[in-house]
mmCIF file with all atom_site columns, C-alpha atoms in Angstrom:
data_model
loop_
_atom_site.group_PDB
_atom_site.id
_atom_site.type_symbol
_atom_site.label_atom_id
_atom_site.label_alt_id
_atom_site.label_comp_id
_atom_site.label_asym_id
_atom_site.label_entity_id
_atom_site.label_seq_id
_atom_site.pdbx_PDB_ins_code
_atom_site.Cartn_x
_atom_site.Cartn_y
_atom_site.Cartn_z
_atom_site.occupancy
_atom_site.B_iso_or_equiv
_atom_site.pdbx_formal_charge
_atom_site.auth_seq_id
_atom_site.auth_comp_id
_atom_site.auth_asym_id
_atom_site.auth_atom_id
_atom_site.pdbx_PDB_model_num
ATOM 1   C CA . MET A 1 1   ? 57.931 32.407 99.225  1.00 78.00 ? 1087 MET A CA 1
ATOM 2   C CA . GLN A 1 2   ? 56.148 29.721 96.553  1.00 88.00 ? 1088 GLN A CA 1
ATOM 3   C CA . ARG A 1 3   ? 51.999 30.164 96.470  1.00 92.00 ? 1089 ARG A CA 1
ATOM 4   C CA . VAL A 1 4   ? 51.099 26.686 97.493  1.00 93.00 ? 1090 VAL A CA 1
ATOM 5   C CA . ARG A 1 5   ? 47.558 24.931 96.932  1.00 96.00 ? 1091 ARG A CA 1
ATOM 6   C CA . VAL A 1 6   ? 46.568 23.469 100.619 1.00 96.00 ? 1092 VAL A CA 1
ATOM 7   C CA . TRP A 1 7   ? 42.886 23.312 101.519 1.00 97.00 ? 1093 TRP A CA 1
ATOM 8   C CA . ASP A 1 8   ? 41.001 22.648 98.436  1.00 97.00 ? 1094 ASP A CA 1
ATOM 9   C CA . LEU A 1 9   ? 37.627 24.680 98.564  1.00 98.00 ? 1095 LEU A CA 1
ATOM 10  C CA . PRO A 1 10  ? 35.154 21.478 99.922  1.00 98.00 ? 1096 PRO A CA 1
ATOM 11  C CA . THR A 1 11  ? 37.871 21.345 102.699 1.00 97.00 ? 1097 THR A CA 1
ATOM 12  C CA . ARG A 1 12  ? 37.223 25.518 103.332 1.00 97.00 ? 1098 ARG A CA 1
ATOM 13  C CA . LEU A 1 13  ? 33.058 25.005 102.158 1.00 98.00 ? 1099 LEU A CA 1
ATOM 14  C CA . PHE A 1 14  ? 33.428 22.143 104.617 1.00 98.00 ? 1100 PHE A CA 1
ATOM 15  C CA . HIS A 1 15  ? 34.867 24.018 107.869 1.00 97.00 ? 1101 HIS A CA 1
ATOM 16  C CA . TRP A 1 16  ? 32.879 27.804 107.735 1.00 97.00 ? 1102 TRP A CA 1
ATOM 17  C CA . LEU A 1 17  ? 29.763 25.324 106.811 1.00 97.00 ? 1103 LEU A CA 1
ATOM 18  C CA . LEU A 1 18  ? 30.504 23.429 109.689 1.00 97.00 ? 1104 LEU A CA 1
ATOM 19  C CA . ALA A 1 19  ? 31.310 27.130 111.960 1.00 96.00 ? 1105 ALA A CA 1
ATOM 20  C CA . LEU A 1 20  ? 28.212 28.494 111.625 1.00 96.00 ? 1106 LEU A CA 1
ATOM 21  C CA . SER A 1 21  ? 26.080 24.910 111.850 1.00 96.00 ? 1107 SER A CA 1
ATOM 22  C CA . VAL A 1 22  ? 27.412 24.391 115.850 1.00 96.00 ? 1108 VAL A CA 1
ATOM 23  C CA . LEU A 1 23  ? 27.193 27.826 116.524 1.00 95.00 ? 1109 LEU A CA 1
ATOM 24  C CA . GLY A 1 24  ? 23.478 27.254 115.143 1.00 95.00 ? 1110 GLY A CA 1
ATOM 25  C CA . LEU A 1 25  ? 23.862 24.043 117.235 1.00 92.00 ? 1111 LEU A CA 1
ATOM 26  C CA . LEU A 1 26  ? 24.696 26.430 120.358 1.00 91.00 ? 1112 LEU A CA 1
ATOM 27  C CA . ILE A 1 27  ? 22.753 29.182 120.195 1.00 93.00 ? 1113 ILE A CA 1
ATOM 28  C CA . THR A 1 28  ? 19.570 27.408 119.667 1.00 91.00 ? 1114 THR A CA 1
ATOM 29  C CA . GLY A 1 29  ? 20.115 24.799 122.517 1.00 86.00 ? 1115 GLY A CA 1
ATOM 30  C CA . GLN A 1 30  ? 20.283 27.514 124.631 1.00 87.00 ? 1116 GLN A CA 1
ATOM 31  C CA . ILE A 1 31  ? 16.899 29.420 124.157 1.00 88.00 ? 1117 ILE A CA 1
ATOM 32  C CA . GLY A 1 32  ? 14.950 26.504 123.791 1.00 77.00 ? 1118 GLY A CA 1
ATOM 33  C CA . GLY A 1 33  ? 11.671 26.757 122.331 1.00 80.00 ? 1119 GLY A CA 1
ATOM 34  C CA . ASN A 1 34  ? 10.393 26.610 119.253 1.00 82.00 ? 1120 ASN A CA 1
ATOM 35  C CA . ALA A 1 35  ? 14.326 27.140 117.953 1.00 87.00 ? 1121 ALA A CA 1
ATOM 36  C CA . MET A 1 36  ? 14.619 23.191 119.484 1.00 84.00 ? 1122 MET A CA 1
ATOM 37  C CA . ASN A 1 37  ? 12.721 22.907 115.655 1.00 85.00 ? 1123 ASN A CA 1
ATOM 38  C CA . TRP A 1 38  ? 16.540 24.750 114.018 1.00 90.00 ? 1124 TRP A CA 1
ATOM 39  C CA . HIS A 1 39  ? 18.370 23.290 116.610 1.00 89.00 ? 1125 HIS A CA 1
ATOM 40  C CA . PHE A 1 40  ? 17.550 19.831 115.007 1.00 85.00 ? 1126 PHE A CA 1
ATOM 41  C CA . ARG A 1 41  ? 18.222 21.156 111.259 1.00 90.00 ? 1127 ARG A CA 1
ATOM 42  C CA . PHE A 1 42  ? 21.156 23.073 112.672 1.00 94.00 ? 1128 PHE A CA 1
ATOM 43  C CA . GLY A 1 43  ? 22.047 18.957 114.462 1.00 92.00 ? 1129 GLY A CA 1
ATOM 44  C CA . GLN A 1 44  ? 21.018 17.547 110.565 1.00 93.00 ? 1130 GLN A CA 1
ATOM 45  C CA . ALA A 1 45  ? 23.640 19.722 108.537 1.00 96.00 ? 1131 ALA A CA 1
ATOM 46  C CA . VAL A 1 46  ? 26.267 19.511 111.578 1.00 96.00 ? 1132 VAL A CA 1
ATOM 47  C CA . LEU A 1 47  ? 25.836 15.255 110.986 1.00 96.00 ? 1133 LEU A CA 1
ATOM 48  C CA . ALA A 1 48  ? 25.772 15.164 106.859 1.00 97.00 ? 1134 ALA A CA 1
ATOM 49  C CA . LEU A 1 49  ? 28.943 17.454 107.158 1.00 98.00 ? 1135 LEU A CA 1
ATOM 50  C CA . LEU A 1 50  ? 30.800 14.872 109.469 1.00 97.00 ? 1136 LEU A CA 1
ATOM 51  C CA . VAL A 1 51  ? 29.807 11.847 107.138 1.00 97.00 ? 1137 VAL A CA 1
ATOM 52  C CA . TRP A 1 52  ? 31.425 13.611 104.178 1.00 98.00 ? 1138 TRP A CA 1
ATOM 53  C CA . ARG A 1 53  ? 34.211 14.403 106.406 1.00 98.00 ? 1139 ARG A CA 1
ATOM 54  C CA . MET A 1 54  ? 35.014 10.889 107.013 1.00 97.00 ? 1140 MET A CA 1
ATOM 55  C CA . ALA A 1 55  ? 34.797 10.079 102.907 1.00 97.00 ? 1141 ALA A CA 1
ATOM 56  C CA . TRP A 1 56  ? 36.755 13.230 102.116 1.00 98.00 ? 1142 TRP A CA 1
ATOM 57  C CA . GLY A 1 57  ? 39.172 12.183 104.701 1.00 97.00 ? 1143 GLY A CA 1
ATOM 58  C CA . LEU A 1 58  ? 40.271 9.545  102.821 1.00 97.00 ? 1144 LEU A CA 1
ATOM 59  C CA . VAL A 1 59  ? 40.306 11.040 98.960  1.00 96.00 ? 1145 VAL A CA 1
ATOM 60  C CA . GLY A 1 60  ? 40.289 14.530 99.157  1.00 96.00 ? 1146 GLY A CA 1
ATOM 61  C CA . GLY A 1 61  ? 43.229 16.934 98.753  1.00 95.00 ? 1147 GLY A CA 1
ATOM 62  C CA . HIS A 1 62  ? 46.390 16.248 99.603  1.00 95.00 ? 1148 HIS A CA 1
ATOM 63  C CA . TRP A 1 63  ? 47.010 17.887 103.139 1.00 95.00 ? 1149 TRP A CA 1
ATOM 64  C CA . SER A 1 64  ? 43.107 17.179 103.724 1.00 96.00 ? 1150 SER A CA 1
ATOM 65  C CA . ARG A 1 65  ? 43.103 12.944 103.750 1.00 96.00 ? 1151 ARG A CA 1
ATOM 66  C CA . PHE A 1 66  ? 43.849 12.520 107.260 1.00 96.00 ? 1152 PHE A CA 1
ATOM 67  C CA . VAL A 1 67  ? 47.388 10.574 106.238 1.00 94.00 ? 1153 VAL A CA 1
ATOM 68  C CA . ARG A 1 68  ? 48.350 13.762 106.438 1.00 92.00 ? 1154 ARG A CA 1
ATOM 69  C CA . PHE A 1 69  ? 47.640 14.795 110.068 1.00 91.00 ? 1155 PHE A CA 1
ATOM 70  C CA . LEU A 1 70  ? 47.946 11.211 111.988 1.00 91.00 ? 1156 LEU A CA 1
ATOM 71  C CA . TYR A 1 71  ? 51.066 12.140 114.318 1.00 90.00 ? 1157 TYR A CA 1
ATOM 72  C CA . GLY A 1 72  ? 52.172 10.396 117.345 1.00 88.00 ? 1158 GLY A CA 1
ATOM 73  C CA . PRO A 1 73  ? 53.150 11.616 120.736 1.00 90.00 ? 1159 PRO A CA 1
ATOM 74  C CA . SER A 1 74  ? 57.093 11.774 119.185 1.00 88.00 ? 1160 SER A CA 1
ATOM 75  C CA . ALA A 1 75  ? 55.971 13.871 117.285 1.00 87.00 ? 1161 ALA A CA 1
ATOM 76  C CA . VAL A 1 76  ? 53.957 16.230 118.620 1.00 86.00 ? 1162 VAL A CA 1
ATOM 77  C CA . LEU A 1 77  ? 56.837 16.248 121.595 1.00 88.00 ? 1163 LEU A CA 1
ATOM 78  C CA . ALA A 1 78  ? 59.335 17.435 118.839 1.00 86.00 ? 1164 ALA A CA 1
ATOM 79  C CA . TYR A 1 79  ? 56.716 20.217 117.630 1.00 83.00 ? 1165 TYR A CA 1
ATOM 80  C CA . LEU A 1 80  ? 56.228 21.464 121.370 1.00 82.00 ? 1166 LEU A CA 1
ATOM 81  C CA . ARG A 1 81  ? 60.131 21.790 120.996 1.00 84.00 ? 1167 ARG A CA 1
ATOM 82  C CA . GLY A 1 82  ? 60.248 24.114 118.090 1.00 79.00 ? 1168 GLY A CA 1
ATOM 83  C CA . ARG A 1 83  ? 62.497 19.738 116.458 1.00 80.00 ? 1169 ARG A CA 1
ATOM 84  C CA . SER A 1 84  ? 59.452 19.418 113.069 1.00 71.00 ? 1170 SER A CA 1
ATOM 85  C CA . PRO A 1 85  ? 59.754 19.188 109.984 1.00 73.00 ? 1171 PRO A CA 1
ATOM 86  C CA . THR A 1 86  ? 58.362 21.810 107.733 1.00 67.00 ? 1172 THR A CA 1
ATOM 87  C CA . LEU A 1 87  ? 55.718 19.775 106.126 1.00 72.00 ? 1173 LEU A CA 1
ATOM 88  C CA . HIS A 1 88  ? 54.646 19.672 109.282 1.00 74.00 ? 1174 HIS A CA 1
ATOM 89  C CA . SER A 1 89  ? 53.267 23.556 109.840 1.00 76.00 ? 1175 SER A CA 1
ATOM 90  C CA . VAL A 1 90  ? 51.737 22.507 106.478 1.00 89.00 ? 1176 VAL A CA 1
ATOM 91  C CA . GLY A 1 91  ? 48.483 20.894 106.114 1.00 91.00 ? 1177 GLY A CA 1
ATOM 92  C CA . HIS A 1 92  ? 48.134 20.440 110.291 1.00 90.00 ? 1178 HIS A CA 1
ATOM 93  C CA . SER A 1 93  ? 50.202 20.743 112.860 1.00 87.00 ? 1179 SER A CA 1
ATOM 94  C CA . PRO A 1 94  ? 50.876 17.792 115.352 1.00 88.00 ? 1180 PRO A CA 1
ATOM 95  C CA . LEU A 1 95  ? 49.280 20.196 118.159 1.00 86.00 ? 1181 LEU A CA 1
ATOM 96  C CA . GLY A 1 96  ? 46.846 21.869 115.519 1.00 88.00 ? 1182 GLY A CA 1
ATOM 97  C CA . ALA A 1 97  ? 45.697 18.383 113.845 1.00 91.00 ? 1183 ALA A CA 1
ATOM 98  C CA . LEU A 1 98  ? 45.380 16.777 117.165 1.00 91.00 ? 1184 LEU A CA 1
ATOM 99  C CA . SER A 1 99  ? 43.026 20.251 117.942 1.00 91.00 ? 1185 SER A CA 1
ATOM 100 C CA . VAL A 1 100 ? 41.669 19.146 114.682 1.00 93.00 ? 1186 VAL A CA 1
ATOM 101 C CA . TRP A 1 101 ? 40.441 15.400 115.754 1.00 95.00 ? 1187 TRP A CA 1
ATOM 102 C CA . ALA A 1 102 ? 38.766 16.212 119.304 1.00 95.00 ? 1188 ALA A CA 1
ATOM 103 C CA . ILE A 1 103 ? 36.765 18.767 117.990 1.00 95.00 ? 1189 ILE A CA 1
ATOM 104 C CA . LEU A 1 104 ? 35.454 15.888 114.886 1.00 95.00 ? 1190 LEU A CA 1
ATOM 105 C CA . LEU A 1 105 ? 35.152 13.303 117.705 1.00 96.00 ? 1191 LEU A CA 1
ATOM 106 C CA . VAL A 1 106 ? 33.405 15.507 119.944 1.00 96.00 ? 1192 VAL A CA 1
ATOM 107 C CA . LEU A 1 107 ? 31.598 16.233 117.596 1.00 96.00 ? 1193 LEU A CA 1
ATOM 108 C CA . ALA A 1 108 ? 29.793 13.350 116.432 1.00 96.00 ? 1194 ALA A CA 1
ATOM 109 C CA . ALA A 1 109 ? 29.449 11.899 120.287 1.00 95.00 ? 1195 ALA A CA 1
ATOM 110 C CA . GLN A 1 110 ? 27.467 15.384 120.538 1.00 95.00 ? 1196 GLN A CA 1
ATOM 111 C CA . VAL A 1 111 ? 25.598 14.150 117.595 1.00 93.00 ? 1197 VAL A CA 1
ATOM 112 C CA . GLY A 1 112 ? 25.458 11.182 118.341 1.00 92.00 ? 1198 GLY A CA 1
ATOM 113 C CA . SER A 1 113 ? 24.152 11.542 121.380 1.00 92.00 ? 1199 SER A CA 1
ATOM 114 C CA . GLY A 1 114 ? 21.479 13.577 120.245 1.00 89.00 ? 1200 GLY A CA 1
ATOM 115 C CA . LEU A 1 115 ? 20.026 10.502 118.468 1.00 90.00 ? 1201 LEU A CA 1
ATOM 116 C CA . MET A 1 116 ? 18.870 9.022  121.128 1.00 89.00 ? 1202 MET A CA 1
ATOM 117 C CA . THR A 1 117 ? 17.712 12.172 123.002 1.00 86.00 ? 1203 THR A CA 1
ATOM 118 C CA . ASP A 1 118 ? 14.243 12.843 124.633 1.00 82.00 ? 1204 ASP A CA 1
ATOM 119 C CA . ASP A 1 119 ? 13.352 15.553 126.426 1.00 73.00 ? 1205 ASP A CA 1
ATOM 120 C CA . GLU A 1 120 ? 10.030 13.672 127.422 1.00 71.00 ? 1206 GLU A CA 1
ATOM 121 C CA . ILE A 1 121 ? 7.731  16.910 126.356 1.00 70.00 ? 1207 ILE A CA 1
ATOM 122 C CA . ALA A 1 122 ? 7.764  17.226 121.863 1.00 68.00 ? 1208 ALA A CA 1
ATOM 123 C CA . PHE A 1 123 ? 11.447 16.293 121.130 1.00 74.00 ? 1209 PHE A CA 1
ATOM 124 C CA . PHE A 1 124 ? 13.235 12.916 120.711 1.00 78.00 ? 1210 PHE A CA 1
ATOM 125 C CA . GLY A 1 125 ? 16.036 10.964 118.237 1.00 81.00 ? 1211 GLY A CA 1
ATOM 126 C CA . PRO A 1 126 ? 15.255 8.895  115.187 1.00 84.00 ? 1212 PRO A CA 1
ATOM 127 C CA . LEU A 1 127 ? 16.905 6.203  116.741 1.00 84.00 ? 1213 LEU A CA 1
ATOM 128 C CA . VAL A 1 128 ? 15.003 7.017  120.825 1.00 83.00 ? 1214 VAL A CA 1
ATOM 129 C CA . PRO A 1 129 ? 12.809 3.989  119.636 1.00 79.00 ? 1215 PRO A CA 1
ATOM 130 C CA . LEU A 1 130 ? 15.734 1.622  118.588 1.00 79.00 ? 1216 LEU A CA 1
ATOM 131 C CA . VAL A 1 131 ? 17.102 1.815  122.114 1.00 81.00 ? 1217 VAL A CA 1
ATOM 132 C CA . GLY A 1 132 ? 17.090 1.264  125.493 1.00 77.00 ? 1218 GLY A CA 1
ATOM 133 C CA . GLY A 1 133 ? 15.588 3.487  127.849 1.00 83.00 ? 1219 GLY A CA 1
ATOM 134 C CA . GLU A 1 134 ? 19.022 3.039  130.208 1.00 84.00 ? 1220 GLU A CA 1
ATOM 135 C CA . TRP A 1 135 ? 20.830 4.495  126.687 1.00 86.00 ? 1221 TRP A CA 1
ATOM 136 C CA . VAL A 1 136 ? 18.217 6.540  126.261 1.00 89.00 ? 1222 VAL A CA 1
ATOM 137 C CA . SER A 1 137 ? 19.296 8.375  129.057 1.00 89.00 ? 1223 SER A CA 1
ATOM 138 C CA . THR A 1 138 ? 22.243 8.398  129.015 1.00 90.00 ? 1224 THR A CA 1
ATOM 139 C CA . ALA A 1 139 ? 21.876 9.811  125.763 1.00 91.00 ? 1225 ALA A CA 1
ATOM 140 C CA . THR A 1 140 ? 19.966 12.693 126.902 1.00 90.00 ? 1226 THR A CA 1
ATOM 141 C CA . ARG A 1 141 ? 22.128 13.365 130.123 1.00 90.00 ? 1227 ARG A CA 1
ATOM 142 C CA . TRP A 1 142 ? 25.569 13.518 127.629 1.00 91.00 ? 1228 TRP A CA 1
ATOM 143 C CA . HIS A 1 143 ? 23.707 15.255 125.074 1.00 91.00 ? 1229 HIS A CA 1
ATOM 144 C CA . LYS A 1 144 ? 22.436 18.479 127.955 1.00 88.00 ? 1230 LYS A CA 1
ATOM 145 C CA . ASN A 1 145 ? 25.363 18.767 130.034 1.00 89.00 ? 1231 ASN A CA 1
ATOM 146 C CA . ILE A 1 146 ? 28.732 17.308 129.313 1.00 91.00 ? 1232 ILE A CA 1
ATOM 147 C CA . GLY A 1 147 ? 28.667 17.508 125.540 1.00 92.00 ? 1233 GLY A CA 1
ATOM 148 C CA . GLN A 1 148 ? 27.868 20.331 124.973 1.00 91.00 ? 1234 GLN A CA 1
ATOM 149 C CA . TRP A 1 149 ? 29.906 21.877 127.318 1.00 93.00 ? 1235 TRP A CA 1
ATOM 150 C CA . LEU A 1 150 ? 32.784 20.395 125.186 1.00 94.00 ? 1236 LEU A CA 1
ATOM 151 C CA . VAL A 1 151 ? 31.601 21.612 122.405 1.00 94.00 ? 1237 VAL A CA 1
ATOM 152 C CA . LEU A 1 152 ? 31.393 25.731 123.784 1.00 93.00 ? 1238 LEU A CA 1
ATOM 153 C CA . GLY A 1 153 ? 35.197 24.759 126.072 1.00 94.00 ? 1239 GLY A CA 1
ATOM 154 C CA . LEU A 1 154 ? 35.893 23.230 121.670 1.00 93.00 ? 1240 LEU A CA 1
ATOM 155 C CA . VAL A 1 155 ? 35.223 26.254 120.391 1.00 92.00 ? 1241 VAL A CA 1
ATOM 156 C CA . VAL A 1 156 ? 36.473 28.738 122.289 1.00 93.00 ? 1242 VAL A CA 1
ATOM 157 C CA . LEU A 1 157 ? 40.327 27.401 123.056 1.00 92.00 ? 1243 LEU A CA 1
ATOM 158 C CA . HIS A 1 158 ? 40.514 26.468 119.291 1.00 90.00 ? 1244 HIS A CA 1
ATOM 159 C CA . VAL A 1 159 ? 39.702 30.472 118.124 1.00 91.00 ? 1245 VAL A CA 1
ATOM 160 C CA . THR A 1 160 ? 41.545 31.220 121.247 1.00 92.00 ? 1246 THR A CA 1
ATOM 161 C CA . ALA A 1 161 ? 44.752 29.202 120.036 1.00 88.00 ? 1247 ALA A CA 1
ATOM 162 C CA . LEU A 1 162 ? 44.149 31.132 116.945 1.00 88.00 ? 1248 LEU A CA 1
ATOM 163 C CA . VAL A 1 163 ? 44.569 34.340 118.311 1.00 90.00 ? 1249 VAL A CA 1
ATOM 164 C CA . VAL A 1 164 ? 47.538 33.783 119.958 1.00 88.00 ? 1250 VAL A CA 1
ATOM 165 C CA . TYR A 1 165 ? 49.431 31.664 117.574 1.00 82.00 ? 1251 TYR A CA 1
ATOM 166 C CA . ARG A 1 166 ? 48.786 34.754 115.195 1.00 85.00 ? 1252 ARG A CA 1
ATOM 167 C CA . LEU A 1 167 ? 50.041 37.541 118.334 1.00 88.00 ? 1253 LEU A CA 1
ATOM 168 C CA . ARG A 1 168 ? 53.140 34.965 119.010 1.00 83.00 ? 1254 ARG A CA 1
ATOM 169 C CA . GLY A 1 169 ? 54.434 36.575 115.143 1.00 80.00 ? 1255 GLY A CA 1
ATOM 170 C CA . HIS A 1 170 ? 53.225 33.772 113.169 1.00 80.00 ? 1256 HIS A CA 1
ATOM 171 C CA . PRO A 1 171 ? 51.450 33.367 109.487 1.00 81.00 ? 1257 PRO A CA 1
ATOM 172 C CA . PRO A 1 172 ? 48.180 33.674 109.860 1.00 84.00 ? 1258 PRO A CA 1
ATOM 173 C CA . LEU A 1 173 ? 46.012 30.415 110.113 1.00 87.00 ? 1259 LEU A CA 1
ATOM 174 C CA . VAL A 1 174 ? 42.303 32.122 108.383 1.00 91.00 ? 1260 VAL A CA 1
ATOM 175 C CA . THR A 1 175 ? 43.664 33.817 106.256 1.00 92.00 ? 1261 THR A CA 1
ATOM 176 C CA . PRO A 1 176 ? 44.056 30.018 104.815 1.00 93.00 ? 1262 PRO A CA 1
ATOM 177 C CA . MET A 1 177 ? 41.404 29.042 105.386 1.00 95.00 ? 1263 MET A CA 1
ATOM 178 C CA . VAL A 1 178 ? 39.547 31.081 103.433 1.00 96.00 ? 1264 VAL A CA 1
ATOM 179 C CA . THR A 1 179 ? 41.582 31.989 99.761  1.00 96.00 ? 1265 THR A CA 1
ATOM 180 C CA . GLY A 1 180 ? 43.453 27.924 100.326 1.00 96.00 ? 1266 GLY A CA 1
ATOM 181 C CA . ASP A 1 181 ? 46.746 29.338 99.852  1.00 95.00 ? 1267 ASP A CA 1
ATOM 182 C CA . LYS A 1 182 ? 49.973 29.133 101.654 1.00 93.00 ? 1268 LYS A CA 1
ATOM 183 C CA . LEU A 1 183 ? 53.477 31.749 101.113 1.00 90.00 ? 1269 LEU A CA 1
ATOM 184 C CA . LEU A 1 184 ? 55.876 28.892 101.531 1.00 88.00 ? 1270 LEU A CA 1
ATOM 185 C CA . ASP A 1 185 ? 59.721 28.834 101.399 1.00 85.00 ? 1271 ASP A CA 1
ATOM 186 C CA . ALA A 1 186 ? 60.259 25.018 101.228 1.00 83.00 ? 1272 ALA A CA 1
ATOM 187 C CA . PRO A 1 187 ? 58.867 23.272 98.128  1.00 86.00 ? 1273 PRO A CA 1
ATOM 188 C CA . ALA A 1 188 ? 55.467 21.550 99.158  1.00 91.00 ? 1274 ALA A CA 1
ATOM 189 C CA . PRO A 1 189 ? 52.687 19.363 97.527  1.00 93.00 ? 1275 PRO A CA 1
ATOM 190 C CA . SER A 1 190 ? 49.914 21.613 96.279  1.00 95.00 ? 1276 SER A CA 1
ATOM 191 C CA . SER A 1 191 ? 46.283 19.520 97.276  1.00 96.00 ? 1277 SER A CA 1
ATOM 192 C CA . ARG A 1 192 ? 44.036 19.112 93.870  1.00 96.00 ? 1278 ARG A CA 1
ATOM 193 C CA . ASP A 1 193 ? 41.878 21.671 93.719  1.00 97.00 ? 1279 ASP A CA 1
ATOM 194 C CA . ASP A 1 194 ? 39.892 21.536 90.183  1.00 96.00 ? 1280 ASP A CA 1
ATOM 195 C CA . ALA A 1 195 ? 36.531 20.627 88.324  1.00 97.00 ? 1281 ALA A CA 1
ATOM 196 C CA . VAL A 1 196 ? 36.526 16.289 88.849  1.00 97.00 ? 1282 VAL A CA 1
ATOM 197 C CA . THR A 1 197 ? 37.539 16.793 92.802  1.00 97.00 ? 1283 THR A CA 1
ATOM 198 C CA . ARG A 1 198 ? 34.829 19.501 93.248  1.00 97.00 ? 1284 ARG A CA 1
ATOM 199 C CA . THR A 1 199 ? 31.899 17.677 91.330  1.00 98.00 ? 1285 THR A CA 1
ATOM 200 C CA . LEU A 1 200 ? 33.756 14.302 93.881  1.00 98.00 ? 1286 LEU A CA 1
ATOM 201 C CA . ALA A 1 201 ? 33.122 16.708 96.768  1.00 98.00 ? 1287 ALA A CA 1
ATOM 202 C CA . LEU A 1 202 ? 29.919 17.637 95.549  1.00 98.00 ? 1288 LEU A CA 1
ATOM 203 C CA . ALA A 1 203 ? 28.051 14.251 94.839  1.00 98.00 ? 1289 ALA A CA 1
ATOM 204 C CA . LEU A 1 204 ? 29.916 12.805 98.377  1.00 98.00 ? 1290 LEU A CA 1
ATOM 205 C CA . LEU A 1 205 ? 28.390 16.024 99.747  1.00 97.00 ? 1291 LEU A CA 1
ATOM 206 C CA . ILE A 1 206 ? 24.669 14.886 98.735  1.00 98.00 ? 1292 ILE A CA 1
ATOM 207 C CA . ALA A 1 207 ? 24.723 10.951 99.042  1.00 98.00 ? 1293 ALA A CA 1
ATOM 208 C CA . ALA A 1 208 ? 25.693 12.224 102.788 1.00 97.00 ? 1294 ALA A CA 1
ATOM 209 C CA . GLY A 1 209 ? 22.329 14.378 102.806 1.00 96.00 ? 1295 GLY A CA 1
ATOM 210 C CA . LEU A 1 210 ? 20.036 11.530 102.039 1.00 96.00 ? 1296 LEU A CA 1
ATOM 211 C CA . ALA A 1 211 ? 21.791 8.958  104.509 1.00 95.00 ? 1297 ALA A CA 1
ATOM 212 C CA . VAL A 1 212 ? 21.088 11.440 107.421 1.00 93.00 ? 1298 VAL A CA 1
ATOM 213 C CA . ALA A 1 213 ? 18.037 12.339 106.207 1.00 90.00 ? 1299 ALA A CA 1
ATOM 214 C CA . TRP A 1 214 ? 16.850 9.042  106.151 1.00 89.00 ? 1300 TRP A CA 1
ATOM 215 C CA . VAL A 1 215 ? 18.433 8.668  109.806 1.00 88.00 ? 1301 VAL A CA 1
ATOM 216 C CA . PHE A 1 216 ? 16.518 11.431 111.237 1.00 80.00 ? 1302 PHE A CA 1
ATOM 217 C CA . GLY A 1 217 ? 13.251 10.126 109.373 1.00 79.00 ? 1303 GLY A CA 1
ATOM 218 C CA . LEU A 1 218 ? 12.968 7.115  111.772 1.00 75.00 ? 1304 LEU A CA 1
ATOM 219 C CA . SER A 1 219 ? 11.197 9.288  114.564 1.00 60.00 ? 1305 SER A CA 1
ATOM 220 C CA . ALA A 1 220 ? 8.377  10.766 111.417 1.00 54.00 ? 1306 ALA A CA 1
ATOM 221 C CA . ALA A 1 221 ? 5.896  7.484  112.317 1.00 45.00 ? 1307 ALA A CA 1
ATOM 222 C CA . GLY A 1 222 ? 6.300  8.928  115.922 1.00 42.00 ? 1308 GLY A CA 1
ATOM 223 C CA . GLY A 1 223 ? 5.329  12.803 115.362 1.00 38.00 ? 1309 GLY A CA 1
ATOM 224 C CA . GLY A 1 224 ? 8.841  13.961 116.850 1.00 42.00 ? 1310 GLY A CA 1
ATOM 225 C CA . GLY A 1 225 ? 11.230 16.469 115.645 1.00 43.00 ? 1311 GLY A CA 1
ATOM 226 C CA . VAL A 1 226 ? 15.435 15.516 116.167 1.00 41.00 ? 1312 VAL A CA 1
ATOM 227 C CA . TYR A 1 227 ? 18.310 16.598 118.173 1.00 39.00 ? 1313 TYR A CA 1
#
């Protein structure tokens, strides 16, 4: 068995911070009222994390790059039939990759719609003054109905898949996302995870945070909050 660094520290932190932020979004969104102030803060956090992940998917650790978990239909079918190459189980498997892409896309749609949502009471998205009323109405319906249920459904599906995967005797998937390492039977490339890559990740996060703060600040003139 060989110990291989699969998930670099920035990727691991992203994973857990995103999980906590999404949980905060779901809870505060249901509470409403003054909790909406925290709802829009969690929305800022999710958007900043997603922007960061887009950049990290291009320059991050070996197994965190998008190119490492872009699979076609044939790769997914081969994995389901047990004919997938060993390397497909190191990072995100073809089936796991579908889950990751679905979560990222649905979260992007949910946060994006939040930027154009108006509750007609006290909170509105920073892009509301810049788009037409039809866009605002469509975004609001999506954000409060379909979007939030899709997010909740994917979260439940993701957790269920982790449990079922483990109960079937497969290696744990949560542990490597904590430690960063996997024990493998065959050699596999390691993700670079040192001071240089971590400094780069921090710089990208700061840039993402500043960009998101600017976007959310667009609503300041109107005195509203954002979710």
